């Protein structure tokens, strides 16, 4: 082996044994083997002195050394930059991925809005059990024993030993408890879930939500009731909303009325939402029947009161124009995420 060939071999070994662990080592290597004044250059100069018959072979060896030096440089450079990338992945100072914020259920949004409207005129909120006894759900509210609402078709009965309990069919039962446990003046609303044994469809469900209201004091009149309902309707549906009362019947109120608001869509002109009547039914109300006051130990000669009740789904339906009741309990995220709200 000629002198130049052993130099080439020596450099080849050196290149192959290089361990380049830092940027500085990499740069030193680059300057030595690949830089403008690299240590391979003298070999090319020396090549000129090599006898012609060996020139080709030696030239190829120098080229191979040069390529090997470049390959090794590239390998280490890639490794080092890979390590830098990895450092970026575990950069603990980076802010986390934000969680998507949920939305309130539309029934809760409307419930809270109704509560807020009545709280502004002095009403408190009362809650009670969903499993009720016959007295609080029916008898105290003047439902005769044979009243159809007690029937198996409307009420879910619950067996508990000898006691016959039921899933409450309205939140009036909560207000009977308020009357029994406190003295007038009473101003309370009871929001909550109620149950009725109905086949599930777009228009009916076996459970829904109500807000009922009760006002008992001395000299409470039907005019007070009407003004309270007007206030509620205008807060809920807008200042220009009008109301109309139609006579009705409920066992627990006398006289009783159903209340319509001027159509929130067409403002009374007539459209397919109000079936071209200009009016939408929103709640029922009336003066508390004296026998209901007596049941809860309130003297009807001294006190009078009014009450009202509404379905939250119904109000939500009018506000949001949702026409299928089932959507409210299916928990479809595409439906629920549309109700971001202040309430
Ligand atoms: C007491 C006495 C009377 C509450 C009332 C209504 C009229 C009424 C319905 C509206 C639609 C129920 O959700 S709905 O199906 N409610 O029409 N509710 S008066 O009367 C009471 C409440 C409590 C102690």
Coordinates of C-alpha atoms and ligand atoms in Angstrom, one line a residue:
X1 CA 0.0 0.0 0.0
X2 CA 1.4 3.4 -1.0
X3 CA 1.9 6.2 1.5
X4 CA -1.1 8.2 0.2
X5 CA -3.3 5.1 0.5
X6 CA -2.4 4.5 4.1
X7 CA -3.2 8.2 4.8
X8 CA -6.6 7.8 3.2
X9 CA -7.2 4.7 5.3
X10 CA -6.2 6.4 8.5
X11 CA -8.6 9.3 7.8
X12 CA -11.3 6.9 6.9
X13 CA -10.9 5.2 10.3
X14 CA -10.9 8.6 12.0
X15 CA -14.1 9.7 10.2
X16 CA -15.8 6.4 11.0
X17 CA -14.9 6.5 14.7
X18 CA -16.1 10.0 15.2
X19 CA -18.6 10.5 18.1
X20 CA -20.3 13.8 17.6
X21 CA -22.5 14.5 20.7
X22 CA -22.8 18.3 20.7
X23 CA -23.2 21.1 18.2
X24 CA -19.6 22.2 18.9
X25 CA -18.2 18.8 18.1
X26 CA -20.2 18.7 14.9
X27 CA -18.9 22.0 13.9
X28 CA -15.3 21.1 14.6
X29 CA -15.7 17.9 12.5
X30 CA -17.3 20.0 9.7
X31 CA -14.4 22.4 9.6
X32 CA -11.8 19.6 9.7
X33 CA -13.3 17.2 7.0
X34 CA -15.7 19.4 4.9
X35 CA -14.6 23.0 5.4
X36 CA -12.9 25.2 2.8
X37 CA -9.5 24.2 4.2
X38 CA -10.3 20.6 5.0
X39 CA -7.7 17.9 5.5
X40 CA -8.7 16.0 2.4
X41 CA -7.6 18.8 0.1
X42 CA -3.8 18.0 0.3
X43 CA -4.7 14.4 -0.8
X44 CA -6.1 15.8 -4.1
X45 CA -2.9 17.8 -4.6
X46 CA -0.9 14.7 -3.8
X47 CA -2.9 12.6 -6.3
X48 CA -1.1 14.5 -9.1
X49 CA 2.2 12.8 -8.0
X50 CA 0.7 9.3 -8.0
X51 CA 1.9 7.1 -10.9
X52 CA -0.7 7.0 -13.7
X53 CA -1.6 3.3 -13.4
X54 CA -2.7 3.9 -9.8
X55 CA -4.3 7.3 -10.2
X56 CA -7.8 6.1 -10.9
X57 CA -7.9 3.7 -7.9
X58 CA -6.5 6.3 -5.5
X59 CA -8.8 9.0 -6.9
X60 CA -11.8 6.7 -6.2
X61 CA -10.6 6.1 -2.6
X62 CA -10.2 9.8 -1.9
X63 CA -13.8 10.4 -3.3
X64 CA -15.1 7.6 -1.1
X65 CA -13.4 9.2 1.9
X66 CA -15.0 12.5 1.0
X67 CA -18.5 11.0 0.6
X68 CA -18.1 9.0 3.9
X69 CA -17.1 12.1 5.8
X70 CA -20.2 13.9 4.4
X71 CA -22.5 11.0 5.2
X72 CA -21.3 10.7 8.8
X73 CA -21.7 14.5 9.2
X74 CA -25.3 14.4 7.9
X75 CA -26.2 11.5 10.2
X76 CA -25.0 13.2 13.3
X77 CA -26.6 16.5 12.3
X78 CA -30.0 14.8 11.9
X79 CA -29.7 13.0 15.2
X80 CA -28.8 16.3 17.0
X81 CA -31.7 18.2 15.4
X82 CA -34.1 15.3 16.3
X83 CA -33.1 15.7 19.9
X84 CA -33.9 19.4 19.7
X85 CA -37.4 18.6 18.3
X86 CA -38.0 16.2 21.1
X87 CA -37.2 18.9 23.6
X88 CA -39.9 21.0 22.0
X89 CA -42.5 18.3 22.4
X90 CA -42.0 18.2 26.1
X91 CA -41.9 22.0 26.6
X92 CA -43.7 22.2 30.0
X93 CA -44.2 26.0 29.6
X94 CA -46.6 25.5 26.7
X95 CA -50.3 26.2 27.5
X96 CA -52.5 23.1 27.6
X97 CA -55.1 22.3 24.9
X98 CA -58.3 24.3 25.9
X99 CA -61.3 22.2 26.9
X100 CA -64.5 23.0 25.0
X101 CA -66.9 24.7 27.4
X102 CA -70.3 23.1 27.7
X103 CA -73.7 24.8 27.5
X104 CA -76.6 24.9 29.9
X105 CA -79.5 22.7 29.0
X106 CA -82.3 24.9 27.4
X107 CA -84.8 23.8 30.1
X108 CA -82.4 25.1 32.7
X109 CA -81.8 28.3 30.8
X110 CA -85.6 29.0 30.7
X111 CA -86.1 27.8 34.3
X112 CA -83.4 30.3 35.5
X113 CA -84.8 33.1 33.5
X114 CA -88.3 32.5 34.9
X115 CA -86.9 32.4 38.5
X116 CA -85.0 35.6 37.9
X117 CA -88.2 37.3 36.6
X118 CA -90.2 36.4 39.7
X119 CA -87.4 37.0 42.1
X120 CA -87.3 40.6 40.9
X121 CA -90.9 41.1 42.3
X122 CA -90.2 39.4 45.6
X123 CA -90.9 35.7 45.0
X124 CA -88.7 33.0 46.7
X125 CA -88.0 29.5 45.2
X126 CA -89.3 26.4 46.9
X127 CA -88.5 22.8 46.1
X128 CA -89.9 19.4 47.3
X129 CA -89.9 15.7 46.7
X130 CA -90.6 14.1 43.3
X131 CA -92.2 11.1 45.0
X132 CA -95.3 12.4 46.7
X133 CA -98.2 11.1 48.9
X134 CA -101.8 11.3 47.8
X135 CA -102.5 14.2 50.1
X136 CA -99.9 16.7 48.8
X137 CA -100.4 15.7 45.1
X138 CA -104.2 15.4 45.1
X139 CA -106.4 15.6 48.1
X140 CA -105.1 18.9 49.5
X141 CA -105.5 20.4 46.0
X142 CA -109.2 19.6 46.0
X143 CA -109.0 16.6 43.5
X144 CA -112.1 14.5 44.3
X145 CA -111.4 10.8 44.9
X146 CA -112.8 9.8 41.6
X147 CA -111.0 12.5 39.6
X148 CA -109.5 11.2 36.3
X149 CA -106.1 12.7 36.9
X150 CA -105.6 10.2 39.7
X151 CA -106.3 7.4 37.2
X152 CA -103.6 4.9 36.3
X153 CA -103.4 6.4 32.9
X154 CA -102.1 9.7 34.1
X155 CA -100.2 9.0 37.3
X156 CA -97.2 6.7 37.9
X157 CA -97.9 5.1 41.3
X158 CA -95.1 3.9 43.5
X159 CA -95.5 1.0 46.0
X160 CA -93.9 1.4 49.4
X161 CA -95.4 -1.1 51.9
X162 CA -99.0 -0.1 52.7
X163 CA -98.4 3.5 51.6
X164 CA -99.5 4.5 48.2
X165 CA -97.1 7.0 46.7
X166 CA -97.0 8.6 43.3
X167 CA -94.5 10.5 41.1
X168 CA -95.8 14.0 41.4
X169 CA -97.9 15.1 38.5
X170 CA -97.4 18.8 39.2
X171 CA -95.3 21.0 41.5
X172 CA -98.4 22.3 43.3
X173 CA -97.6 19.6 45.8
X174 CA -94.5 21.6 46.8
X175 CA -96.7 24.7 47.4
X176 CA -99.1 22.7 49.6
X177 CA -96.1 22.0 51.8
X178 CA -95.0 25.7 51.8
X179 CA -98.6 26.6 52.9
X180 CA -98.5 24.0 55.7
X181 CA -95.1 25.1 57.0
X182 CA -95.3 28.9 56.8
X183 CA -97.7 31.7 57.5
X184 CA -98.9 34.2 54.9
X185 CA -97.8 36.4 53.2
X186 CA -96.5 33.7 50.8
X187 CA -94.8 34.5 47.5
X188 CA -93.2 31.5 46.1
X189 CA -92.5 29.7 42.8
X190 CA -91.7 26.0 42.5
X191 CA -89.7 24.8 39.5
X192 CA -89.3 21.1 39.0
X193 CA -89.8 17.9 37.1
X194 CA -93.2 16.3 37.0
X195 CA -94.4 12.9 35.7
X196 CA -97.4 11.8 33.7
X197 CA -98.2 8.4 32.3
X198 CA -98.3 9.4 28.6
X199 CA -97.0 7.8 25.4
X200 CA -93.8 9.6 24.2
X201 CA -94.2 11.6 21.0
X202 CA -93.2 15.0 19.6
X203 CA -95.9 16.6 21.6
X204 CA -96.1 14.6 24.9
X205 CA -93.6 13.0 27.2
X206 CA -93.8 10.9 30.4
X207 CA -91.9 13.7 32.3
X208 CA -91.6 17.4 31.8
X209 CA -90.8 20.5 33.8
X210 CA -93.0 23.1 35.4
X211 CA -92.8 26.3 37.3
X212 CA -95.8 27.0 39.5
X213 CA -96.4 30.2 41.4
X214 CA -98.4 31.0 44.6
X215 CA -99.2 34.3 46.1
X216 CA -101.2 34.4 49.4
X217 CA -101.9 37.5 51.4
X218 CA -104.8 39.7 52.7
X219 CA -107.0 41.2 49.9
X220 CA -105.2 39.5 47.0
X221 CA -107.4 40.0 43.9
X222 CA -107.8 38.7 40.3
X223 CA -106.4 42.1 39.2
X224 CA -103.2 41.3 41.1
X225 CA -103.0 38.0 39.3
X226 CA -103.6 39.6 35.9
X227 CA -100.9 42.3 36.4
X228 CA -98.4 39.7 37.6
X229 CA -99.0 37.5 34.6
X230 CA -98.7 40.6 32.3
X231 CA -95.4 41.6 33.9
X232 CA -94.1 38.0 33.5
X233 CA -95.2 37.8 29.8
X234 CA -93.5 41.1 28.9
X235 CA -90.3 40.3 30.7
X236 CA -90.2 36.9 29.0
X237 CA -91.3 37.7 25.5
X238 CA -90.8 41.5 25.2
X239 CA -92.3 44.7 26.4
X240 CA -94.9 44.9 23.6
X241 CA -96.4 41.5 24.4
X242 CA -100.1 41.4 25.2
X243 CA -102.0 38.8 27.1
X244 CA -105.6 37.5 27.0
X245 CA -107.3 35.4 29.6
X246 CA -109.9 32.7 28.7
X247 CA -112.1 31.1 31.4
X248 CA -111.0 27.6 32.3
X249 CA -111.3 25.0 35.0
X250 CA -108.8 23.5 37.5
X251 CA -109.8 21.7 40.8
X252 CA -107.5 23.9 42.8
X253 CA -108.4 27.4 41.5
X254 CA -111.8 29.2 41.3
X255 CA -112.2 31.2 39.1
X256 CA -109.6 29.7 36.7
X257 CA -108.2 31.0 33.4
X258 CA -105.9 30.0 30.6
X259 CA -103.5 32.7 29.4
X260 CA -102.4 33.4 25.9
X261 CA -99.7 35.8 24.7
X262 CA -99.7 37.7 21.5
X263 CA -97.8 35.6 19.0
X264 CA -94.1 36.1 19.5
X265 CA -93.4 35.4 15.9
X266 CA -96.0 37.4 13.9
X267 CA -96.8 39.8 16.8
X268 CA -100.5 39.0 16.4
X269 CA -100.9 39.2 12.6
X270 CA -101.3 35.5 12.1
X271 CA -98.7 32.9 11.1
X272 CA -98.4 29.1 11.1
X273 CA -96.8 29.0 14.6
X274 CA -100.0 30.6 16.2
X275 CA -102.2 28.7 13.6
X276 CA -103.3 32.1 12.3
X277 CA -105.0 33.0 15.6
X278 CA -102.4 35.6 16.6
X279 CA -102.2 34.0 20.1
X280 CA -100.2 31.4 21.9
X281 CA -101.2 29.6 25.1
X282 CA -98.5 29.8 27.7
X283 CA -100.0 29.1 31.2
X284 CA -102.9 28.4 33.4
X285 CA -103.9 30.3 36.5
X286 CA -106.6 31.3 39.0
X287 CA -107.6 32.3 42.5
X288 CA -106.7 29.6 45.0
X289 CA -109.9 27.6 45.8
X290 CA -110.9 28.4 49.5
X291 CA -111.0 24.7 50.2
X292 CA -107.3 24.4 49.2
X293 CA -106.4 27.2 51.7
X294 CA -108.5 25.4 54.4
X295 CA -106.6 22.1 53.7
X296 CA -103.4 23.8 54.5
X297 CA -104.8 25.5 57.7
X298 CA -105.0 29.0 56.1
X299 CA -108.3 30.8 56.9
X300 CA -109.9 31.7 53.6
X301 CA -111.9 34.5 55.4
X302 CA -108.7 36.2 56.3
X303 CA -106.6 35.4 53.3
X304 CA -106.9 35.0 49.6
X305 CA -104.4 34.1 46.9
X306 CA -103.7 33.4 43.3
X307 CA -101.7 30.6 41.6
X308 CA -100.4 29.9 38.2
X309 CA -98.6 27.1 36.4
X310 CA -96.6 26.7 33.2
X311 CA -94.6 24.1 31.4
X312 CA -91.0 25.0 30.9
X313 CA -90.8 23.0 27.7
X314 CA -93.7 25.0 26.3
X315 CA -91.9 28.3 27.0
X316 CA -88.6 27.0 25.6
X317 CA -90.5 25.8 22.5
X318 CA -91.8 29.3 21.9
X319 CA -88.5 31.0 22.6
X320 CA -86.3 28.6 20.6
X321 CA -88.8 27.3 18.1
X322 CA -88.1 23.7 19.0
X323 CA -91.0 21.6 17.9
X324 CA -90.2 18.1 19.1
X325 CA -90.3 17.6 22.9
X326 CA -88.1 14.5 22.7
X327 CA -85.1 16.7 21.8
X328 CA -85.1 18.0 25.4
X329 CA -84.3 14.6 26.9
X330 CA -82.2 12.9 24.3
X331 CA -78.9 14.6 25.3
X332 CA -77.8 15.0 21.7
X333 CA -74.7 17.2 21.9
X334 CA -75.5 18.9 18.5
X335 CA -78.8 20.1 20.0
X336 CA -77.5 21.1 23.4
X337 CA -74.4 23.1 22.3
X338 CA -76.7 25.6 20.6
X339 CA -77.8 27.1 24.0
X340 CA -74.9 29.1 25.4
X341 CA -76.5 31.7 27.5
X342 CA -76.2 34.2 30.4
X343 CA -78.7 32.3 32.6
Ligands
LIG1 C1 -101.7 25.6 45.0 C2 -102.9 26.0 44.6 C3 -103.1 26.2 43.2 C4 -101.3 26.1 40.1 C5 -101.9 26.2 38.7 C6 -102.3 25.8 36.6 C7 -103.3 26.7 36.9 C8 -102.1 25.3 35.3 C9 -100.7 23.8 33.9 C10 -100.0 24.6 32.9 C11 -99.4 23.8 31.9 C12 -99.9 22.7 34.2 O1 -97.6 22.4 33.0 S1 -99.0 22.4 32.7 O2 -99.5 21.2 32.2 N1 -101.0 24.5 35.2 O3 -102.8 25.5 34.3 N2 -101.5 25.6 37.7 S2 -103.2 27.1 38.5 O4 -102.3 26.2 41.0 C13 -102.1 26.0 42.3 C14 -100.8 25.6 42.8 C15 -100.6 25.5 44.1 C16 -101.4 25.4 46.5

